[in-house]
Each structure stands twice: as C-alpha cells, then as structure tokens.
C-alpha cells in the first residue's frame, strides 16, 4: 500500500519561504519519480516540480529559479523548498509518485496522471 504524507504548509507573507516535505511509505521509493503539484480554487491542477530516480529535475516555468525539489533516499522523503513566494503561489500542494515523470521527455513536461497522491498541504501567501 503506497502512502504519501505531506507536511510543511502554512501561511507566509510575500517574499517569504516555506519547505514542504513528503514522506513515502510502502514501495521502492528510490526507483520512482516524485513530483509536487498544486491546485488553486477555480484553477486546474498544475505540475510544479518533479525529480526522477536519477535525481534529474524539472520545473514549471512559473516557479523556475524560486522553487527547488530534492529528495533524501535514506529517509524516503522528497522536499520542495519554496523561496520568494508570491500571492499567486497560494494553493493546495500535493505530493505524487509514479514510475515515470514526463508526458514528453524532450520538453520534460510533467505528466498529469500520477498514480499515487498525498492528501495535500495548504500554502497561503499574503501580499
């Protein structure tokens, strides 16, 4: 039984930082692609960042240079460090896992149909 548990969300002022964590249980964590998605009210879910089994990363254009995804295989945990936060980053953030990261391996577009999802953690950025 695959289980993903997120933590680290909260409220912060614009320009601030937060670090999200996602602990994974029940599968061979190191061989999977791990990703972070977000969904704001009234908007579609967006792939924010992904890291594959080799540690290669991909980011949505909206967060490049501000967010960093990383993982600790010994702890079965993936992190999302979010800096220079903006009000438009406000959303529910979800951790996801699957065997593959991308719908297009040339552009490294994060696939939307990951098989395993966490329960989500809220991030609110005030101006």
Tab-separated table of C-alpha atoms in Angstrom:
chain	number	residue	atom	x	y	z
A	1	UNK	CA	0.000	0.000	0.000
A	2	UNK	CA	1.610	3.214	-1.204
A	3	UNK	CA	1.201	6.131	1.158
A	4	UNK	CA	2.410	9.716	0.767
A	5	UNK	CA	2.223	12.126	3.697
A	6	UNK	CA	2.882	15.837	3.164
A	7	UNK	CA	3.854	18.392	5.778
A	8	UNK	CA	5.223	21.924	5.984
A	9	UNK	CA	2.443	24.034	4.558
A	10	UNK	CA	1.296	27.235	6.195
A	11	UNK	CA	0.840	30.958	5.807
A	12	UNK	CA	3.615	33.337	4.870
A	13	UNK	CA	3.974	36.865	3.567
A	14	UNK	CA	5.062	37.569	0.015
A	15	UNK	CA	8.803	37.195	-0.361
A	16	UNK	CA	8.996	34.581	2.351
A	17	UNK	CA	9.950	30.914	2.222
A	18	UNK	CA	8.459	27.541	3.095
A	19	UNK	CA	9.724	23.982	2.796
A	20	UNK	CA	7.303	21.178	2.090
A	21	UNK	CA	8.151	17.568	2.849
A	22	UNK	CA	6.579	14.346	1.599
A	23	UNK	CA	7.320	11.074	3.348
A	24	UNK	CA	6.723	7.955	1.261
A	25	UNK	CA	5.782	4.511	2.529
A	26	UNK	CA	5.036	1.114	1.036
A	27	UNK	CA	7.136	0.955	-2.131
A	28	UNK	CA	10.663	1.135	-3.517
A	29	UNK	CA	10.873	4.872	-3.185
A	30	UNK	CA	14.213	5.407	-4.884
A	31	UNK	CA	13.066	3.919	-8.196
A	32	UNK	CA	10.055	6.189	-8.569
A	33	UNK	CA	9.509	9.639	-9.966
A	34	UNK	CA	8.363	12.061	-7.283
A	35	UNK	CA	6.565	15.299	-8.025
A	36	UNK	CA	4.769	18.228	-6.481
A	37	UNK	CA	1.510	19.565	-7.889
A	38	UNK	CA	-0.664	22.448	-6.790
A	39	UNK	CA	-4.260	23.459	-7.287
A	40	UNK	CA	-5.739	26.838	-6.508
A	41	UNK	CA	-9.512	27.388	-6.204
A	42	UNK	CA	-11.102	27.559	-9.638
A	43	UNK	CA	-7.904	26.538	-11.426
A	44	UNK	CA	-6.610	23.317	-12.923
A	45	UNK	CA	-4.042	21.255	-11.101
A	46	UNK	CA	-0.512	22.202	-12.160
A	47	UNK	CA	2.661	20.167	-12.073
A	48	UNK	CA	5.151	22.318	-10.174
A	49	UNK	CA	8.316	20.220	-9.952
A	50	UNK	CA	9.478	16.652	-10.478
A	51	UNK	CA	12.564	14.611	-9.663
A	52	UNK	CA	13.266	11.266	-11.294
A	53	UNK	CA	15.052	8.208	-9.977
A	54	UNK	CA	18.385	9.576	-11.236
A	55	UNK	CA	17.871	12.896	-9.478
A	56	UNK	CA	17.159	14.926	-12.589
A	57	UNK	CA	14.660	17.708	-12.024
A	58	UNK	CA	12.063	19.629	-13.972
A	59	UNK	CA	10.072	22.728	-13.050
A	60	UNK	CA	7.061	24.661	-14.225
A	61	UNK	CA	8.068	27.988	-15.770
A	62	UNK	CA	6.119	29.825	-13.068
A	63	UNK	CA	8.435	28.562	-10.309
A	64	UNK	CA	11.825	28.239	-12.019
A	65	UNK	CA	14.543	29.958	-10.029
A	66	UNK	CA	12.364	30.140	-6.905
A	67	UNK	CA	11.474	26.522	-6.060
A	68	UNK	CA	13.837	23.574	-5.611
A	69	UNK	CA	12.838	19.929	-5.449
A	70	UNK	CA	15.149	17.456	-3.748
A	71	UNK	CA	14.996	14.040	-2.176
A	72	UNK	CA	16.619	12.051	0.591
A	73	UNK	CA	16.510	8.394	-0.388
A	74	UNK	CA	17.648	7.287	3.072
A	75	UNK	CA	14.584	8.977	4.591
A	76	UNK	CA	12.190	8.171	1.718
A	77	UNK	CA	11.336	11.857	1.669
A	78	UNK	CA	11.051	14.456	-1.075
A	79	UNK	CA	11.197	18.167	-0.369
A	80	UNK	CA	10.042	21.341	-2.079
A	81	UNK	CA	11.932	24.432	-0.996
A	82	UNK	CA	9.895	27.492	-1.960
A	83	UNK	CA	11.582	30.887	-1.883
A	84	UNK	CA	10.454	34.360	-2.961
A	85	UNK	CA	6.860	33.282	-2.567
A	86	UNK	CA	4.150	35.253	-4.318
A	87	UNK	CA	0.412	35.512	-3.626
A	88	UNK	CA	-0.196	33.562	-6.837
A	89	UNK	CA	1.624	30.588	-5.281
A	90	UNK	CA	-1.318	30.187	-2.893
A	91	UNK	CA	-2.774	26.716	-3.440
A	92	UNK	CA	-3.161	23.244	-2.049
A	93	UNK	CA	0.099	21.413	-2.725
A	94	UNK	CA	0.122	17.690	-3.390
A	95	UNK	CA	2.924	15.160	-3.465
A	96	UNK	CA	2.685	12.456	-6.121
A	97	UNK	CA	4.594	9.338	-7.149
A	98	UNK	CA	4.719	7.119	-10.209
A	99	UNK	CA	7.128	5.116	-12.321
A	100	UNK	CA	7.527	7.886	-14.921
A	101	UNK	CA	7.855	11.673	-14.652
A	102	UNK	CA	7.093	13.108	-18.039
A	103	UNK	CA	4.475	13.132	-20.753
A	104	UNK	CA	7.130	14.462	-23.127
A	105	UNK	CA	10.748	13.527	-22.476
A	106	UNK	CA	12.036	16.181	-24.879
A	107	UNK	CA	10.345	19.125	-23.146
A	108	UNK	CA	10.227	17.249	-19.798
A	109	UNK	CA	6.640	18.257	-19.279
A	110	UNK	CA	5.420	16.775	-16.006
A	111	UNK	CA	2.712	14.198	-16.682
A	112	UNK	CA	-0.632	14.985	-15.004
A	113	UNK	CA	-1.725	11.393	-14.353
A	114	UNK	CA	0.448	10.236	-11.489
A	115	UNK	CA	-0.839	7.101	-9.831
A	116	UNK	CA	-0.247	7.885	-6.156
A	117	UNK	CA	-1.167	11.064	-4.310
A	118	UNK	CA	-0.867	12.538	-0.862
A	119	UNK	CA	-3.670	14.300	0.968
A	120	UNK	CA	-2.318	17.790	0.302
A	121	UNK	CA	-0.997	20.658	2.376
A	122	UNK	CA	-2.209	24.254	2.125
A	123	UNK	CA	0.146	27.097	1.259
A	124	UNK	CA	-1.159	30.645	1.632
A	125	UNK	CA	0.900	33.671	0.623
A	126	UNK	CA	-0.361	37.094	1.622
A	127	UNK	CA	0.618	40.348	-0.020
